[in-house]
mmCIF file of C-alpha atoms in Angstrom:
data_model
loop_
_atom_site.group_PDB
_atom_site.id
_atom_site.type_symbol
_atom_site.label_atom_id
_atom_site.label_comp_id
_atom_site.label_asym_id
_atom_site.label_seq_id
_atom_site.Cartn_x
_atom_site.Cartn_y
_atom_site.Cartn_z
ATOM 1 C CA MET A 256 -2.010 8.919 37.873
ATOM 2 C CA ALA A 257 -5.437 9.631 36.322
ATOM 3 C CA ASP A 258 -6.459 8.049 33.012
ATOM 4 C CA ASP A 259 -6.507 11.497 31.382
ATOM 5 C CA ASP A 260 -2.808 11.955 32.186
ATOM 6 C CA ALA A 261 -1.751 8.561 30.845
ATOM 7 C CA PRO A 262 0.673 8.720 27.921
ATOM 8 C CA ALA A 263 -0.670 7.725 24.539
ATOM 9 C CA PRO A 264 -0.069 4.076 23.653
ATOM 10 C CA PRO A 265 2.748 3.428 21.163
ATOM 11 C CA SER A 266 0.212 2.551 18.480
ATOM 12 C CA SER A 267 -1.455 5.976 18.640
ATOM 13 C CA PRO A 268 -1.159 6.626 14.841
ATOM 14 C CA LYS A 269 -3.247 3.514 14.261
ATOM 15 C CA ALA A 270 -5.699 4.615 16.952
ATOM 16 C CA GLU A 271 -6.262 7.920 15.138
ATOM 17 C CA LEU A 272 -7.483 6.112 12.018
ATOM 18 C CA THR A 273 -10.846 4.569 12.587
ATOM 19 C CA ARG A 274 -12.710 2.471 10.056
ATOM 20 C CA ALA A 275 -15.676 4.824 10.450
ATOM 21 C CA GLU A 276 -13.729 7.487 8.514
ATOM 22 C CA THR A 277 -13.939 5.620 5.217
ATOM 23 C CA GLU A 278 -15.415 2.605 3.631
ATOM 24 C CA ALA A 279 -13.147 2.929 0.589
ATOM 25 C CA ILE A 280 -11.691 -0.536 1.184
ATOM 26 C CA GLY A 281 -14.615 -2.858 1.401
ATOM 27 C CA PRO A 282 -14.888 -6.200 3.179
ATOM 28 C CA ALA A 283 -13.632 -9.365 1.501
ATOM 29 C CA SER A 284 -15.886 -10.479 -1.303
ATOM 30 C CA ASP A 285 -15.915 -13.133 -4.007
ATOM 31 C CA ASN A 286 -18.043 -10.881 -6.179
ATOM 32 C CA PRO A 287 -16.275 -8.726 -8.749
ATOM 33 C CA ALA A 288 -16.001 -5.038 -7.918
ATOM 34 C CA ALA A 289 -18.705 -2.830 -9.381
ATOM 35 C CA LYS A 290 -18.015 -0.785 -12.471
ATOM 36 C CA PRO A 291 -16.791 2.707 -11.597
ATOM 37 C CA ASP A 292 -19.441 5.456 -11.503
ATOM 38 C CA THR A 293 -17.632 8.381 -13.114
ATOM 39 C CA THR A 294 -20.538 10.845 -13.071
ATOM 40 C CA ALA A 295 -18.937 12.762 -10.147
ATOM 41 C CA GLY A 296 -15.431 12.681 -11.664
ATOM 42 C CA PRO A 297 -12.649 10.179 -12.238
ATOM 43 C CA VAL A 298 -12.671 7.081 -10.050
ATOM 44 C CA VAL A 299 -10.089 4.313 -9.691
ATOM 45 C CA VAL A 300 -11.654 1.011 -8.666
ATOM 46 C CA ILE A 301 -9.185 -1.620 -7.517
ATOM 47 C CA THR A 302 -9.673 -5.173 -6.375
ATOM 48 C CA LEU A 303 -6.905 -5.811 -3.833
ATOM 49 C CA LEU A 304 -5.997 -9.490 -4.020
ATOM 50 C CA LEU A 305 -4.243 -10.628 -0.843
ATOM 51 C CA THR A 306 -1.953 -13.634 -0.457
ATOM 52 C CA SER A 307 -4.713 -15.288 1.586
ATOM 53 C CA GLY A 308 -6.902 -15.207 -1.524
ATOM 54 C CA ALA A 309 -9.252 -12.590 -0.081
ATOM 55 C CA ARG A 310 -10.418 -9.898 -2.497
ATOM 56 C CA HIS A 311 -11.195 -6.417 -1.234
ATOM 57 C CA PRO A 312 -12.817 -3.768 -3.448
ATOM 58 C CA TYR A 313 -11.124 -0.375 -3.100
ATOM 59 C CA LYS A 314 -12.577 2.843 -4.508
ATOM 60 C CA ILE A 315 -10.505 6.021 -4.835
ATOM 61 C CA ASP A 316 -12.227 9.199 -5.947
ATOM 62 C CA GLU A 317 -11.953 12.955 -5.341
ATOM 63 C CA LYS A 318 -14.020 12.803 -2.140
ATOM 64 C CA TYR A 319 -11.765 10.072 -0.686
ATOM 65 C CA LEU A 320 -8.579 11.960 -1.627
ATOM 66 C CA LYS A 321 -9.862 15.151 0.019
ATOM 67 C CA LYS A 322 -10.864 13.266 3.174
ATOM 68 C CA ARG A 323 -7.351 11.799 3.357
ATOM 69 C CA GLY A 324 -5.639 15.155 2.717
ATOM 70 C CA VAL A 325 -4.038 14.018 -0.553
ATOM 71 C CA ASP A 326 -3.299 16.923 -2.881
ATOM 72 C CA VAL A 327 -2.934 15.768 -6.465
ATOM 73 C CA GLU A 328 -3.224 17.454 -9.843
ATOM 74 C CA ASN A 329 -6.900 18.006 -10.795
ATOM 75 C CA MET A 330 -7.873 15.774 -7.827
ATOM 76 C CA ASP A 331 -7.684 12.938 -10.354
ATOM 77 C CA PRO A 332 -6.909 9.626 -8.594
ATOM 78 C CA PHE A 333 -5.072 8.431 -11.723
ATOM 79 C CA ASN A 334 -2.447 11.121 -10.992
ATOM 80 C CA ILE A 335 -1.447 9.744 -7.566
ATOM 81 C CA SER A 336 1.813 7.821 -7.366
ATOM 82 C CA VAL A 337 2.031 4.143 -6.548
ATOM 83 C CA TYR A 338 3.705 5.106 -3.260
ATOM 84 C CA THR A 339 0.742 7.356 -2.392
ATOM 85 C CA LEU A 340 -1.537 4.383 -3.088
ATOM 86 C CA LYS A 341 0.595 2.291 -0.700
ATOM 87 C CA GLU A 342 0.277 5.036 1.943
ATOM 88 C CA LEU A 343 -3.500 5.088 1.538
ATOM 89 C CA ILE A 344 -3.719 1.295 1.838
ATOM 90 C CA TRP A 345 -1.424 1.396 4.891
ATOM 91 C CA ARG A 346 -3.565 4.080 6.558
ATOM 92 C CA ASP A 347 -6.754 2.078 5.931
ATOM 93 C CA TRP A 348 -5.223 -1.285 6.873
ATOM 94 C CA ARG A 349 -7.947 -3.768 7.832
ATOM 95 C CA GLU A 350 -7.668 -5.792 11.023
ATOM 96 C CA GLU A 351 -8.491 -9.094 9.301
ATOM 97 C CA TRP A 352 -5.404 -8.808 7.095
ATOM 98 C CA GLU A 353 -1.985 -9.935 8.229
ATOM 99 C CA PRO A 354 -0.264 -7.679 10.787
ATOM 100 C CA ARG A 355 0.153 -4.111 9.590
ATOM 101 C CA PRO A 356 3.660 -3.484 8.202
ATOM 102 C CA SER A 357 5.918 -0.920 9.845
ATOM 103 C CA SER A 358 5.682 1.433 6.854
ATOM 104 C CA PRO A 359 4.036 1.746 3.424
ATOM 105 C CA SER A 360 7.358 0.894 1.769
ATOM 106 C CA ALA A 361 6.961 -2.691 3.047
ATOM 107 C CA ILE A 362 3.894 -3.134 0.810
ATOM 108 C CA ARG A 363 4.415 -4.646 -2.636
ATOM 109 C CA LEU A 364 1.822 -4.035 -5.331
ATOM 110 C CA ILE A 365 1.764 -6.163 -8.476
ATOM 111 C CA SER A 366 -0.395 -5.535 -11.522
ATOM 112 C CA PHE A 367 -0.316 -7.409 -14.839
ATOM 113 C CA GLY A 368 2.492 -9.571 -13.466
ATOM 114 C CA ARG A 369 4.921 -6.756 -12.709
ATOM 115 C CA MET A 370 5.853 -4.941 -9.515
ATOM 116 C CA LEU A 371 4.607 -1.366 -9.574
ATOM 117 C CA ASP A 372 7.272 1.344 -9.260
ATOM 118 C CA ASP A 373 6.685 3.710 -6.325
ATOM 119 C CA LYS A 374 7.353 6.829 -8.422
ATOM 120 C CA GLN A 375 4.949 6.017 -11.258
ATOM 121 C CA PRO A 376 1.504 7.604 -11.413
ATOM 122 C CA LEU A 377 -1.366 5.134 -11.599
ATOM 123 C CA ARG A 378 -2.109 6.418 -15.102
ATOM 124 C CA ASP A 379 1.186 4.880 -16.299
ATOM 125 C CA CYS A 380 0.439 1.514 -14.653
ATOM 126 C CA ARG A 381 -2.178 0.470 -17.223
ATOM 127 C CA PHE A 382 -5.020 1.087 -14.769
ATOM 128 C CA GLN A 383 -8.426 1.177 -16.436
ATOM 129 C CA ALA A 384 -11.028 3.877 -15.838
ATOM 130 C CA GLU A 385 -13.981 1.849 -17.097
ATOM 131 C CA SER A 386 -13.408 -1.386 -15.183
ATOM 132 C CA PRO A 387 -11.983 -2.600 -11.860
ATOM 133 C CA ASN A 388 -8.215 -3.136 -11.701
ATOM 134 C CA VAL A 389 -6.830 -6.241 -9.998
ATOM 135 C CA VAL A 390 -3.775 -5.510 -7.858
ATOM 136 C CA HIS A 391 -1.975 -8.238 -5.937
ATOM 137 C CA MET A 392 -0.721 -7.045 -2.550
ATOM 138 C CA THR A 393 2.015 -8.688 -0.514
ATOM 139 C CA VAL A 394 3.995 -7.491 2.471
ATOM 140 C CA LYS A 395 7.767 -7.779 2.729
ATOM 141 C CA PRO A 396 8.871 -9.631 5.874
ATOM 142 C CA GLN A 397 10.161 -7.202 8.513
ATOM 143 C CA GLU A 398 13.666 -8.742 8.336
ATOM 144 C CA VAL A 399 13.886 -7.876 4.636
ATOM 145 C CA VAL A 400 12.664 -4.318 5.283
ATOM 146 C CA ASP A 401 15.248 -3.900 8.055
ATOM 147 C CA GLU A 402 17.996 -5.295 5.814
ATOM 148 C CA GLU A 403 17.058 -2.958 2.944
ATOM 149 C CA ASP A 404 17.024 0.011 5.327
ATOM 150 C CA ALA A 405 20.474 -0.960 6.621
ATOM 151 C CA LYS A 406 21.855 -1.190 3.065
ATOM 152 C CA THR A 407 20.542 2.237 2.114
ATOM 153 C CA ALA A 408 21.931 3.717 5.330
ATOM 154 C CA LYS A 409 25.394 2.414 4.430
ATOM 155 C CA GLY A 410 25.097 3.695 0.884
ATOM 156 C CA GLY A 411 24.794 0.204 -0.508
ATOM 157 C CA SER A 412 28.573 -0.381 -0.604
ATOM 158 C CA ARG A 413 30.273 -3.529 0.593
ATOM 159 C CA ASP A 414 33.648 -3.817 2.211
ATOM 160 C CA HIS A 415 35.545 -6.467 0.238
ATOM 161 C CA ASP A 416 38.853 -6.059 2.066
ATOM 162 C CA ASP A 417 37.874 -8.303 4.947
ATOM 163 C CA ASN A 418 37.694 -12.028 4.310
ATOM 164 C CA GLU A 419 34.201 -12.347 5.734
ATOM 165 C CA GLN A 420 31.792 -13.907 3.269
ATOM 166 C CA THR A 421 28.454 -12.206 2.849
ATOM 167 C CA ALA A 422 25.296 -13.546 1.297
ATOM 168 C CA ARG A 423 24.578 -12.273 -2.192
ATOM 169 C CA CYS A 424 20.868 -13.020 -2.142
ATOM 170 C CA ARG A 425 18.267 -14.026 0.330
ATOM 171 C CA CYS A 426 15.127 -16.077 -0.026
ATOM 172 C CA VAL A 427 12.272 -15.922 2.419
ATOM 173 C CA ILE A 428 9.823 -18.799 2.279
ATOM 174 C CA LEU A 429 6.450 -18.045 3.805
#
């Protein structure tokens, strides 16, 4: 079989996204992110703080949203939801980070000491327009993601009639 007829590799969605498309998420840096330049419209500047301690500046503006096909009210990045932010991070996942999670829902974002709710717009998350926003990013272990998916598929109910004991909580130590 010729190379042109070969089926696409299973990681073809990742292959479609090349780092040349955007430099919105910058390389790791110890320097603080630059102040947002709002002359061309609203800009959200985030410093993604990874569990490894690496800091990555991340700039979201109208141009970036258009390039990514995100349609949001007034093309204002403060109007995107936290889940949309997770999708954008997932799409622009950097190779030097830990392995890419199976979906954006496996990403946890924490700001000001609290986990950000997927449905909230960034505007309601106390994000600043005039300075960079520090957001801690962690990834749920795949076992936890699978377990959560299984619970939602069953409707979250438990069968208490059988005498089998089930764990009430689960800790994962990394």
